[in-house]
PDB file of C-alpha atoms in Angstrom:
ATOM      1  CA  MET A  34     118.201 126.360  91.684  1.00 45.00           C
ATOM      2  CA  ALA A  35     116.685 129.160  93.738  1.00 47.00           C
ATOM      3  CA  SER A  36     114.416 131.533  91.748  1.00 48.00           C
ATOM      4  CA  VAL A  37     114.145 134.739  93.853  1.00 43.00           C
ATOM      5  CA  LEU A  38     111.282 137.136  93.540  1.00 43.00           C
ATOM      6  CA  PRO A  39     111.649 140.957  93.956  1.00 40.00           C
ATOM      7  CA  ALA A  40     109.970 142.501  97.006  1.00 38.00           C
ATOM      8  CA  SER A  41     106.140 142.899  96.533  1.00 39.00           C
ATOM      9  CA  ASN A  42     103.131 143.841  98.576  1.00 38.00           C
ATOM     10  CA  THR A  43     100.753 141.887  96.335  1.00 42.00           C
ATOM     11  CA  SER A  44      98.460 139.458  98.122  1.00 39.00           C
ATOM     12  CA  MET A  45      98.689 135.813  97.371  1.00 46.00           C
ATOM     13  CA  ARG A  46      94.945 135.868  96.484  1.00 42.00           C
ATOM     14  CA  SER A  47      95.372 136.984  92.794  1.00 39.00           C
ATOM     15  CA  ASP A  48      93.962 134.465  90.245  1.00 45.00           C
ATOM     16  CA  ARG A  49      93.705 131.781  92.883  1.00 44.00           C
ATOM     17  CA  ASN A  50      90.286 130.529  91.817  1.00 42.00           C
ATOM     18  CA  THR A  51      91.625 129.898  88.302  1.00 43.00           C
ATOM     19  CA  TYR A  52      93.443 126.850  89.592  1.00 42.00           C
ATOM     20  CA  VAL A  53      90.700 125.196  91.616  1.00 45.00           C
ATOM     21  CA  GLY A  54      89.747 121.789  90.216  1.00 45.00           C
ATOM     22  CA  LYS A  55      90.070 118.068  90.649  1.00 49.00           C
ATOM     23  CA  SER A  56      93.472 117.719  88.996  1.00 79.00           C
ATOM     24  CA  PHE A  57      95.125 120.673  90.811  1.00 88.00           C
ATOM     25  CA  VAL A  58      96.645 120.431  94.260  1.00 93.00           C
ATOM     26  CA  HIS A  59      94.481 122.334  96.665  1.00 91.00           C
ATOM     27  CA  VAL A  60      94.530 123.295 100.386  1.00 95.00           C
ATOM     28  CA  LYS A  61      91.802 123.236 103.014  1.00 94.00           C
ATOM     29  CA  ASN A  62      92.685 126.470 104.795  1.00 94.00           C
ATOM     30  CA  PRO A  63      90.653 129.637 104.092  1.00 92.00           C
ATOM     31  CA  TYR A  64      93.223 131.819 105.872  1.00 94.00           C
ATOM     32  CA  LEU A  65      96.035 131.190 103.399  1.00 92.00           C
ATOM     33  CA  ASP A  66      94.558 133.469 100.719  1.00 87.00           C
ATOM     34  CA  SER A  67      94.480 136.457 103.115  1.00 92.00           C
ATOM     35  CA  MET A  68      98.164 136.134 103.870  1.00 94.00           C
ATOM     36  CA  ASP A  69     100.555 138.577 102.211  1.00 95.00           C
ATOM     37  CA  GLU A  70     103.294 135.975 102.342  1.00 96.00           C
ATOM     38  CA  ASP A  71     103.538 132.238 103.110  1.00 97.00           C
ATOM     39  CA  VAL A  72     106.920 131.204 104.550  1.00 97.00           C
ATOM     40  CA  LEU A  73     107.610 127.424 104.190  1.00 97.00           C
ATOM     41  CA  TYR A  74     109.901 127.667 107.150  1.00 95.00           C
ATOM     42  CA  HIS A  75     111.122 124.043 107.381  1.00 97.00           C
ATOM     43  CA  LEU A  76     111.831 123.832 103.619  1.00 97.00           C
ATOM     44  CA  ASP A  77     113.646 127.218 103.498  1.00 96.00           C
ATOM     45  CA  LEU A  78     111.248 128.528 100.857  1.00 97.00           C
ATOM     46  CA  GLY A  79     108.603 131.273 100.650  1.00 97.00           C
ATOM     47  CA  THR A  80     106.163 132.866  98.256  1.00 96.00           C
ATOM     48  CA  LYS A  81     107.988 136.268  98.381  1.00 96.00           C
ATOM     49  CA  THR A  82     111.526 134.969  98.307  1.00 96.00           C
ATOM     50  CA  HIS A  83     111.116 132.337  95.593  1.00 97.00           C
ATOM     51  CA  ASN A  84     109.231 132.023  92.320  1.00 97.00           C
ATOM     52  CA  LEU A  85     107.511 128.754  93.153  1.00 97.00           C
ATOM     53  CA  PRO A  86     105.594 128.298  89.915  1.00 97.00           C
ATOM     54  CA  GLU A  87     108.805 128.738  87.996  1.00 97.00           C
ATOM     55  CA  MET A  88     110.753 126.388  90.206  1.00 97.00           C
ATOM     56  CA  PHE A  89     108.184 123.652  90.776  1.00 97.00           C
ATOM     57  CA  GLY A  90     105.305 124.167  88.301  1.00 96.00           C
ATOM     58  CA  ASP A  91     106.256 121.148  86.232  1.00 96.00           C
ATOM     59  CA  VAL A  92     106.287 118.635  89.112  1.00 97.00           C
ATOM     60  CA  LYS A  93     104.217 115.558  88.467  1.00 96.00           C
ATOM     61  CA  PHE A  94     105.736 112.994  90.841  1.00 97.00           C
ATOM     62  CA  VAL A  95     106.746 113.354  94.437  1.00 97.00           C
ATOM     63  CA  CYS A  96     108.656 110.644  96.293  1.00 97.00           C
ATOM     64  CA  VAL A  97     109.098 110.985 100.072  1.00 97.00           C
ATOM     65  CA  GLY A  98     111.137 108.825 102.469  1.00 96.00           C
ATOM     66  CA  GLY A  99     112.532 109.061 105.956  1.00 95.00           C
ATOM     67  CA  SER A 100     116.306 109.194 105.384  1.00 94.00           C
ATOM     68  CA  PRO A 101     118.048 112.223 103.716  1.00 95.00           C
ATOM     69  CA  ASN A 102     120.817 110.024 102.369  1.00 95.00           C
ATOM     70  CA  ARG A 103     118.277 107.639 100.882  1.00 95.00           C
ATOM     71  CA  MET A 104     116.352 110.386  99.195  1.00 96.00           C
ATOM     72  CA  LYS A 105     119.572 111.823  97.768  1.00 96.00           C
ATOM     73  CA  ALA A 106     120.415 108.412  96.405  1.00 95.00           C
ATOM     74  CA  PHE A 107     116.935 108.154  94.916  1.00 96.00           C
ATOM     75  CA  ALA A 108     117.404 111.546  93.266  1.00 96.00           C
ATOM     76  CA  LEU A 109     120.687 110.331  91.653  1.00 96.00           C
ATOM     77  CA  PHE A 110     118.952 107.145  90.583  1.00 95.00           C
ATOM     78  CA  MET A 111     116.083 109.174  88.914  1.00 95.00           C
ATOM     79  CA  HIS A 112     118.632 111.364  87.196  1.00 95.00           C
ATOM     80  CA  LYS A 113     120.135 108.326  85.490  1.00 93.00           C
ATOM     81  CA  GLU A 114     116.695 106.838  84.675  1.00 94.00           C
ATOM     82  CA  LEU A 115     115.439 110.015  83.071  1.00 94.00           C
ATOM     83  CA  ARG A 116     118.753 110.351  81.167  1.00 92.00           C
ATOM     84  CA  LEU A 117     118.966 114.072  81.905  1.00 89.00           C
ATOM     85  CA  THR A 118     121.710 116.013  80.220  1.00 85.00           C
ATOM     86  CA  ASP A 119     122.764 118.109  83.222  1.00 84.00           C
ATOM     87  CA  SER A 120     125.521 116.850  85.548  1.00 85.00           C
ATOM     88  CA  GLU A 121     124.807 115.021  88.794  1.00 84.00           C
ATOM     89  CA  GLU A 122     126.873 117.715  90.407  1.00 84.00           C
ATOM     90  CA  ASP A 123     124.023 120.144  89.562  1.00 85.00           C
ATOM     91  CA  ILE A 124     121.627 118.160  91.804  1.00 92.00           C
ATOM     92  CA  LYS A 125     121.588 120.377  94.880  1.00 94.00           C
ATOM     93  CA  ASP A 126     119.619 120.195  98.127  1.00 96.00           C
ATOM     94  CA  ILE A 127     116.944 122.869  97.758  1.00 96.00           C
ATOM     95  CA  CYS A 128     116.389 122.860 101.495  1.00 95.00           C
ATOM     96  CA  ALA A 129     120.137 123.259 102.310  1.00 93.00           C
ATOM     97  CA  GLY A 130     119.340 126.382 104.404  1.00 91.00           C
ATOM     98  CA  THR A 131     117.614 124.203 107.000  1.00 90.00           C
ATOM     99  CA  ASP A 132     118.692 120.994 108.677  1.00 89.00           C
ATOM    100  CA  ARG A 133     115.241 119.554 108.982  1.00 94.00           C
ATOM    101  CA  TYR A 134     114.571 118.009 105.550  1.00 97.00           C
ATOM    102  CA  CYS A 135     116.305 117.643 102.238  1.00 97.00           C
ATOM    103  CA  MET A 136     114.691 118.157  98.782  1.00 98.00           C
ATOM    104  CA  TYR A 137     115.984 117.412  95.291  1.00 97.00           C
ATOM    105  CA  LYS A 138     114.280 118.183  91.946  1.00 97.00           C
ATOM    106  CA  ILE A 139     115.012 115.940  89.006  1.00 96.00           C
ATOM    107  CA  GLY A 140     112.967 116.974  85.968  1.00 95.00           C
ATOM    108  CA  PRO A 141     109.279 116.496  86.949  1.00 96.00           C
ATOM    109  CA  VAL A 142     110.258 114.523  90.060  1.00 97.00           C
ATOM    110  CA  LEU A 143     110.720 115.774  93.602  1.00 98.00           C
ATOM    111  CA  SER A 144     112.646 113.644  96.129  1.00 98.00           C
ATOM    112  CA  ILE A 145     112.117 114.743  99.763  1.00 98.00           C
ATOM    113  CA  SER A 146     113.007 113.348 103.193  1.00 97.00           C
ATOM    114  CA  HIS A 147     110.478 113.437 106.017  1.00 97.00           C
ATOM    115  CA  GLY A 148     112.284 112.050 109.095  1.00 96.00           C
ATOM    116  CA  MET A 149     110.656 109.463 111.366  1.00 96.00           C
ATOM    117  CA  GLY A 150     107.130 109.354 112.674  1.00 97.00           C
ATOM    118  CA  ILE A 151     103.804 111.139 112.304  1.00 97.00           C
ATOM    119  CA  PRO A 152     104.877 114.567 113.716  1.00 97.00           C
ATOM    120  CA  SER A 153     107.916 114.866 111.405  1.00 98.00           C
ATOM    121  CA  ILE A 154     106.171 113.825 108.168  1.00 98.00           C
ATOM    122  CA  SER A 155     103.044 115.902 108.937  1.00 98.00           C
ATOM    123  CA  ILE A 156     105.147 119.103 109.189  1.00 98.00           C
ATOM    124  CA  MET A 157     106.821 118.294 105.923  1.00 98.00           C
ATOM    125  CA  LEU A 158     103.511 117.454 104.219  1.00 98.00           C
ATOM    126  CA  HIS A 159     101.872 120.763 105.306  1.00 98.00           C
ATOM    127  CA  GLU A 160     104.620 122.718 103.692  1.00 98.00           C
ATOM    128  CA  LEU A 161     105.063 120.402 100.690  1.00 98.00           C
ATOM    129  CA  ILE A 162     101.334 120.609  99.849  1.00 98.00           C
ATOM    130  CA  LYS A 163     101.386 124.382 100.148  1.00 98.00           C
ATOM    131  CA  LEU A 164     104.428 124.442  97.954  1.00 98.00           C
ATOM    132  CA  LEU A 165     102.675 122.421  95.243  1.00 97.00           C
ATOM    133  CA  TYR A 166      99.582 124.593  95.644  1.00 96.00           C
ATOM    134  CA  HIS A 167     101.488 127.901  95.280  1.00 96.00           C
ATOM    135  CA  ALA A 168     103.378 126.419  92.318  1.00 96.00           C
ATOM    136  CA  ARG A 169      99.993 125.587  90.644  1.00 95.00           C
ATOM    137  CA  CYS A 170     100.956 121.942  90.143  1.00 95.00           C
ATOM    138  CA  SER A 171      98.369 119.575  88.603  1.00 94.00           C
ATOM    139  CA  ASP A 172      97.990 115.775  88.291  1.00 94.00           C
ATOM    140  CA  VAL A 173     100.590 115.089  91.010  1.00 96.00           C
ATOM    141  CA  THR A 174     101.260 111.563  92.194  1.00 96.00           C
ATOM    142  CA  ILE A 175     102.966 111.142  95.561  1.00 96.00           C
ATOM    143  CA  ILE A 176     104.488 107.949  96.829  1.00 96.00           C
ATOM    144  CA  ARG A 177     106.124 107.272 100.210  1.00 96.00           C
ATOM    145  CA  ILE A 178     109.045 104.923  99.750  1.00 95.00           C
ATOM    146  CA  GLY A 179     110.985 103.383 102.584  1.00 90.00           C
ATOM    147  CA  THR A 180     111.325 100.526 105.000  1.00 90.00           C
ATOM    148  CA  SER A 181     109.011  98.777 107.412  1.00 92.00           C
ATOM    149  CA  GLY A 182     108.583  95.865 109.759  1.00 92.00           C
ATOM    150  CA  GLY A 183     107.011  92.827 108.048  1.00 93.00           C
ATOM    151  CA  ILE A 184     104.343  90.536 109.544  1.00 94.00           C
ATOM    152  CA  GLY A 185     104.196  86.987 108.193  1.00 91.00           C
ATOM    153  CA  ILE A 186     105.949  87.792 104.932  1.00 92.00           C
ATOM    154  CA  ALA A 187     109.297  86.793 103.498  1.00 88.00           C
ATOM    155  CA  PRO A 188     112.290  88.989 104.458  1.00 86.00           C
ATOM    156  CA  GLY A 189     112.987  91.521 101.740  1.00 88.00           C
ATOM    157  CA  SER A 190     109.456  91.583 100.444  1.00 92.00           C
ATOM    158  CA  VAL A 191     108.035  94.921  99.088  1.00 94.00           C
ATOM    159  CA  VAL A 192     104.562  95.868 100.444  1.00 96.00           C
ATOM    160  CA  ILE A 193     102.415  98.218  98.361  1.00 96.00           C
ATOM    161  CA  THR A 194      99.804  99.701 100.666  1.00 96.00           C
ATOM    162  CA  ASP A 195      96.140  99.406  99.673  1.00 94.00           C
ATOM    163  CA  GLU A 196      94.871 100.600 103.090  1.00 95.00           C
ATOM    164  CA  ALA A 197      96.596 102.459 105.937  1.00 97.00           C
ATOM    165  CA  VAL A 198      95.226 101.535 109.334  1.00 98.00           C
ATOM    166  CA  ASP A 199      95.905 102.572 112.910  1.00 98.00           C
ATOM    167  CA  SER A 200      96.843 100.444 115.920  1.00 97.00           C
ATOM    168  CA  PHE A 201      93.197  99.267 116.208  1.00 98.00           C
ATOM    169  CA  PHE A 202      93.292  98.064 112.625  1.00 98.00           C
ATOM    170  CA  LYS A 203      90.893 100.844 111.580  1.00 98.00           C
ATOM    171  CA  PRO A 204      91.382 102.969 108.356  1.00 98.00           C
ATOM    172  CA  ARG A 205      91.490 106.277 110.083  1.00 98.00           C
ATOM    173  CA  PHE A 206      93.852 108.972 111.350  1.00 98.00           C
ATOM    174  CA  GLU A 207      92.956 110.527 114.740  1.00 97.00           C
ATOM    175  CA  GLN A 208      94.472 113.857 115.571  1.00 96.00           C
ATOM    176  CA  VAL A 209      93.940 116.099 118.553  1.00 96.00           C
ATOM    177  CA  ILE A 210      93.158 119.606 117.270  1.00 97.00           C
ATOM    178  CA  LEU A 211      92.729 122.164 120.076  1.00 97.00           C
ATOM    179  CA  ASP A 212      90.785 120.034 122.607  1.00 95.00           C
ATOM    180  CA  ASN A 213      88.960 117.914 120.003  1.00 97.00           C
ATOM    181  CA  ILE A 214      89.756 114.550 118.442  1.00 97.00           C
ATOM    182  CA  VAL A 215      89.341 114.911 114.643  1.00 97.00           C
ATOM    183  CA  THR A 216      89.113 111.672 112.598  1.00 98.00           C
ATOM    184  CA  ARG A 217      90.081 111.620 108.994  1.00 97.00           C
ATOM    185  CA  SER A 218      89.906 108.862 106.364  1.00 96.00           C
ATOM    186  CA  THR A 219      93.151 107.131 105.327  1.00 96.00           C
ATOM    187  CA  GLU A 220      91.950 105.948 101.952  1.00 92.00           C
ATOM    188  CA  LEU A 221      94.791 105.456  99.455  1.00 94.00           C
ATOM    189  CA  ASP A 222      94.600 105.267  95.688  1.00 93.00           C
ATOM    190  CA  LYS A 223      93.979 101.564  94.930  1.00 92.00           C
ATOM    191  CA  GLU A 224      94.416 102.010  91.219  1.00 93.00           C
ATOM    192  CA  LEU A 225      97.843 103.422  91.754  1.00 94.00           C
ATOM    193  CA  ALA A 226      98.710 100.499  93.976  1.00 94.00           C
ATOM    194  CA  GLU A 227      97.606  98.013  91.351  1.00 94.00           C
ATOM    195  CA  GLU A 228      99.585  99.910  88.674  1.00 94.00           C
ATOM    196  CA  ILE A 229     102.752  99.705  90.717  1.00 94.00           C
ATOM    197  CA  PHE A 230     102.130  96.056  91.536  1.00 94.00           C
ATOM    198  CA  ASN A 231     101.741  95.259  87.772  1.00 93.00           C
ATOM    199  CA  CYS A 232     105.061  97.049  87.108  1.00 91.00           C
ATOM    200  CA  SER A 233     106.778  94.901  89.766  1.00 91.00           C
ATOM    201  CA  LYS A 234     105.868  91.740  87.777  1.00 89.00           C
ATOM    202  CA  GLU A 235     108.386  92.773  85.070  1.00 88.00           C
ATOM    203  CA  ILE A 236     111.254  92.680  87.546  1.00 87.00           C
ATOM    204  CA  SER A 237     112.784  89.282  88.468  1.00 83.00           C
ATOM    205  CA  ASN A 238     113.640  88.493  92.132  1.00 82.00           C
ATOM    206  CA  PHE A 239     111.453  91.340  93.359  1.00 85.00           C
ATOM    207  CA  PRO A 240     108.867  89.784  95.745  1.00 90.00           C
ATOM    208  CA  THR A 241     105.961  92.207  95.907  1.00 94.00           C
ATOM    209  CA  LEU A 242     102.502  92.096  97.460  1.00 95.00           C
ATOM    210  CA  ILE A 243      99.602  94.379  98.108  1.00 96.00           C
ATOM    211  CA  GLY A 244      98.399  94.586 101.749  1.00 96.00           C
ATOM    212  CA  HIS A 245      97.336  96.785 104.632  1.00 97.00           C
ATOM    213  CA  THR A 246      99.940  98.873 106.425  1.00 97.00           C
ATOM    214  CA  MET A 247      99.601  99.661 110.118  1.00 97.00           C
ATOM    215  CA  CYS A 248     100.839 103.027 111.321  1.00 98.00           C
ATOM    216  CA  THR A 249     101.917 103.372 114.949  1.00 97.00           C
ATOM    217  CA  TYR A 250     103.120 106.239 117.081  1.00 95.00           C
ATOM    218  CA  ASP A 251     106.123 104.288 118.446  1.00 93.00           C
ATOM    219  CA  PHE A 252     108.828 101.940 117.129  1.00 94.00           C
ATOM    220  CA  TYR A 253     109.070  99.711 120.219  1.00 94.00           C
ATOM    221  CA  GLU A 254     106.041  99.027 122.446  1.00 95.00           C
ATOM    222  CA  GLY A 255     103.612 100.338 119.873  1.00 95.00           C
ATOM    223  CA  GLN A 256     104.763  97.718 117.372  1.00 93.00           C
ATOM    224  CA  GLY A 257     104.903  94.869 119.835  1.00 92.00           C
ATOM    225  CA  ARG A 258     108.674  94.809 120.198  1.00 92.00           C
ATOM    226  CA  LEU A 259     110.393  93.211 123.127  1.00 93.00           C
ATOM    227  CA  ASP A 260     113.711  95.082 123.010  1.00 93.00           C
ATOM    228  CA  GLY A 261     112.891  98.622 123.995  1.00 95.00           C
ATOM    229  CA  ALA A 262     113.797 100.436 127.290  1.00 97.00           C
ATOM    230  CA  LEU A 263     110.179  99.717 128.322  1.00 97.00           C
ATOM    231  CA  CYS A 264     108.050  96.677 127.724  1.00 96.00           C
ATOM    232  CA  SER A 265     104.649  96.444 129.455  1.00 96.00           C
ATOM    233  CA  PHE A 266     103.377  93.220 127.909  1.00 96.00           C
ATOM    234  CA  SER A 267     104.402  89.590 127.669  1.00 96.00           C
ATOM    235  CA  ARG A 268     105.806  87.879 124.590  1.00 95.00           C
ATOM    236  CA  GLU A 269     102.576  85.872 124.265  1.00 96.00           C
ATOM    237  CA  LYS A 270     100.406  89.023 124.355  1.00 96.00           C
ATOM    238  CA  GLY A 271     102.610  90.708 121.792  1.00 94.00           C
ATOM    239  CA  LEU A 272     102.524  87.769 119.482  1.00 94.00           C
ATOM    240  CA  ASP A 273      98.767  87.472 119.859  1.00 96.00           C
ATOM    241  CA  TYR A 274      98.385  91.140 118.783  1.00 96.00           C
ATOM    242  CA  LEU A 275     100.538  90.561 115.728  1.00 94.00           C
ATOM    243  CA  LYS A 276      98.545  87.459 114.812  1.00 95.00           C
ATOM    244  CA  ARG A 277      95.323  89.480 114.938  1.00 97.00           C
ATOM    245  CA  ALA A 278      96.945  92.194 112.820  1.00 97.00           C
ATOM    246  CA  TYR A 279      97.988  89.562 110.250  1.00 96.00           C
ATOM    247  CA  ASN A 280      94.461  88.179 110.191  1.00 97.00           C
ATOM    248  CA  ALA A 281      93.125  91.668 109.601  1.00 97.00           C
ATOM    249  CA  GLY A 282      95.112  91.883 106.401  1.00 97.00           C
ATOM    250  CA  ILE A 283      98.102  93.870 107.791  1.00 97.00           C
ATOM    251  CA  ARG A 284     101.448  92.846 106.217  1.00 96.00           C
ATOM    252  CA  ASN A 285     103.770  95.579 107.541  1.00 95.00           C
ATOM    253  CA  ILE A 286     104.140  98.217 110.231  1.00 96.00           C
ATOM    254  CA  GLU A 287     105.574 101.747 110.004  1.00 96.00           C
ATOM    255  CA  MET A 288     105.021 105.174 111.508  1.00 97.00           C
ATOM    256  CA  GLU A 289     103.786 107.540 108.808  1.00 97.00           C
ATOM    257  CA  SER A 290     101.167 106.083 106.524  1.00 97.00           C
ATOM    258  CA  THR A 291      97.951 107.211 108.147  1.00 98.00           C
ATOM    259  CA  VAL A 292      98.720 110.885 108.248  1.00 98.00           C
ATOM    260  CA  PHE A 293     100.268 110.588 104.814  1.00 97.00           C
ATOM    261  CA  ALA A 294      97.080 109.130 103.402  1.00 97.00           C
ATOM    262  CA  ALA A 295      94.764 111.547 105.292  1.00 97.00           C
ATOM    263  CA  MET A 296      96.579 114.747 104.217  1.00 96.00           C
ATOM    264  CA  CYS A 297      97.273 113.787 100.614  1.00 95.00           C
ATOM    265  CA  ARG A 298      93.781 112.672  99.714  1.00 91.00           C
ATOM    266  CA  LEU A 299      92.207 115.760 101.187  1.00 93.00           C
ATOM    267  CA  CYS A 300      94.432 117.997  99.031  1.00 93.00           C
ATOM    268  CA  GLY A 301      93.966 116.250  95.721  1.00 89.00           C
ATOM    269  CA  LEU A 302      97.105 114.117  95.527  1.00 93.00           C
ATOM    270  CA  LYS A 303      97.117 110.590  94.067  1.00 91.00           C
ATOM    271  CA  ASP A 304      98.940 108.621  96.752  1.00 88.00           C
ATOM    272  CA  THR A 305     100.202 105.257  98.035  1.00 90.00           C
ATOM    273  CA  THR A 306     103.137 103.935 100.035  1.00 91.00           C
ATOM    274  CA  VAL A 307     105.724 101.347  98.906  1.00 93.00           C
ATOM    275  CA  SER A 308     107.867  99.785 101.684  1.00 90.00           C
ATOM    276  CA  LYS A 309     110.557  97.153 101.711  1.00 79.00           C
ATOM    277  CA  ASP A 310     110.510  94.757 104.678  1.00 74.00           C
ATOM    278  CA  GLU A 311     113.807  95.592 106.407  1.00 68.00           C
ATOM    279  CA  PHE A 312     113.116  93.919 109.716  1.00 60.00           C
ATOM    280  CA  LEU A 313     110.522  91.580 111.177  1.00 59.00           C
ATOM    281  CA  VAL A 314     108.617  92.173 114.376  1.00 59.00           C
ATOM    282  CA  GLN A 315     109.129  89.459 117.020  1.00 56.00           C
ATOM    283  CA  GLU A 316     111.362  87.321 114.730  1.00 53.00           C
ATOM    284  CA  ASP A 317     111.462  83.562 115.005  1.00 46.00           C
ATOM    285  CA  GLN A 318     107.697  83.492 115.709  1.00 49.00           C
ATOM    286  CA  PRO A 319     105.565  81.986 112.871  1.00 47.00           C
ATOM    287  CA  LEU A 320     102.229  83.468 111.997  1.00 49.00           C
ATOM    288  CA  GLU A 321      99.340  81.406 110.660  1.00 48.00           C
ATOM    289  CA  GLY A 322     101.537  78.649 109.284  1.00 45.00           C
ATOM    290  CA  GLN A 323     104.268  80.982 107.999  1.00 49.00           C
ATOM    291  CA  PRO A 324     107.843  79.741 108.438  1.00 38.00           C
ATOM    292  CA  PRO A 325     109.959  81.040 111.332  1.00 37.00           C
ATOM    293  CA  ARG A 326     111.286  84.443 110.569  1.00 39.00           C
ATOM    294  CA  THR A 327     114.838  85.729 110.993  1.00 34.00           C
ATOM    295  CA  GLN A 328     115.673  89.393 111.307  1.00 37.00           C
ATOM    296  CA  THR A 329     117.211  90.911 108.220  1.00 35.00           C
ATOM    297  CA  LYS A 330     118.804  94.118 107.204  1.00 34.00           C
ATOM    298  CA  THR A 331     118.270  94.851 103.501  1.00 31.00           C
ATOM    299  CA  PRO A 332     119.400  98.034 101.736  1.00 30.00           C
ATOM    300  CA  CYS A 333     116.469  99.959 100.368  1.00 31.00           C
ATOM    301  CA  ILE A 334     116.060 102.869  97.938  1.00 29.00           C
TER     302      ILE A 334
END
């Protein structure tokens, strides 16, 4: 899969402005064009060691998810769906030289793992977006697929995110940069969410809904769970928080959506997240007339 470039002293700045436009992936870093080489360290790729336009220039869809095994399974699934002529044995991990992430290319589709939480996915997104930029990709749609904790919904439901919110139920991503707090919008592509939702109607026994997704920095206390090593609140206070989240339109909780939304929209990527409810926060507690909930473990692509 690797397409290696010969050694070169040419700057990355050549013909860069030719590819600036709404449909092309772009970056928001003026320093990149002055660099002689851009090493995508955690993806085991680089602008001098690999011919990124040749390897990735035809990419139109990117699917990212936490688990390496899940994203490999998704790659094999896409190989069958696209009815590609090459063998499944030819599907290799492009990032095999590093143990941080995995990446598979199947025709115009990239399948990439991102680990758990905002720090892990943000590192991957920085390098993925630069990869798509250097490869001169256009009209790219990116979707985060994975699992989440449901709030007041039936076990096994699929939530398509129309708005990513933080722990205060606000559609924003706050990041400390140097000694400043920088706030960025977490707007997602609502048309894409509706398009995916309409597709789900064609599949039987596939409960799907559109709702807000809350992104937290922690799996346990940050999501109102009672079973972590630390718990600084009462069951009643945790349940009250989840009820308020439900009333604010939140239907699931995970740990990546706000930074995913913020970065992708800034760089010209059409984006949304699709999560299957794999567990329920504070099970057995009904929300707003919902039936008691039981914890479930459902396999998810």
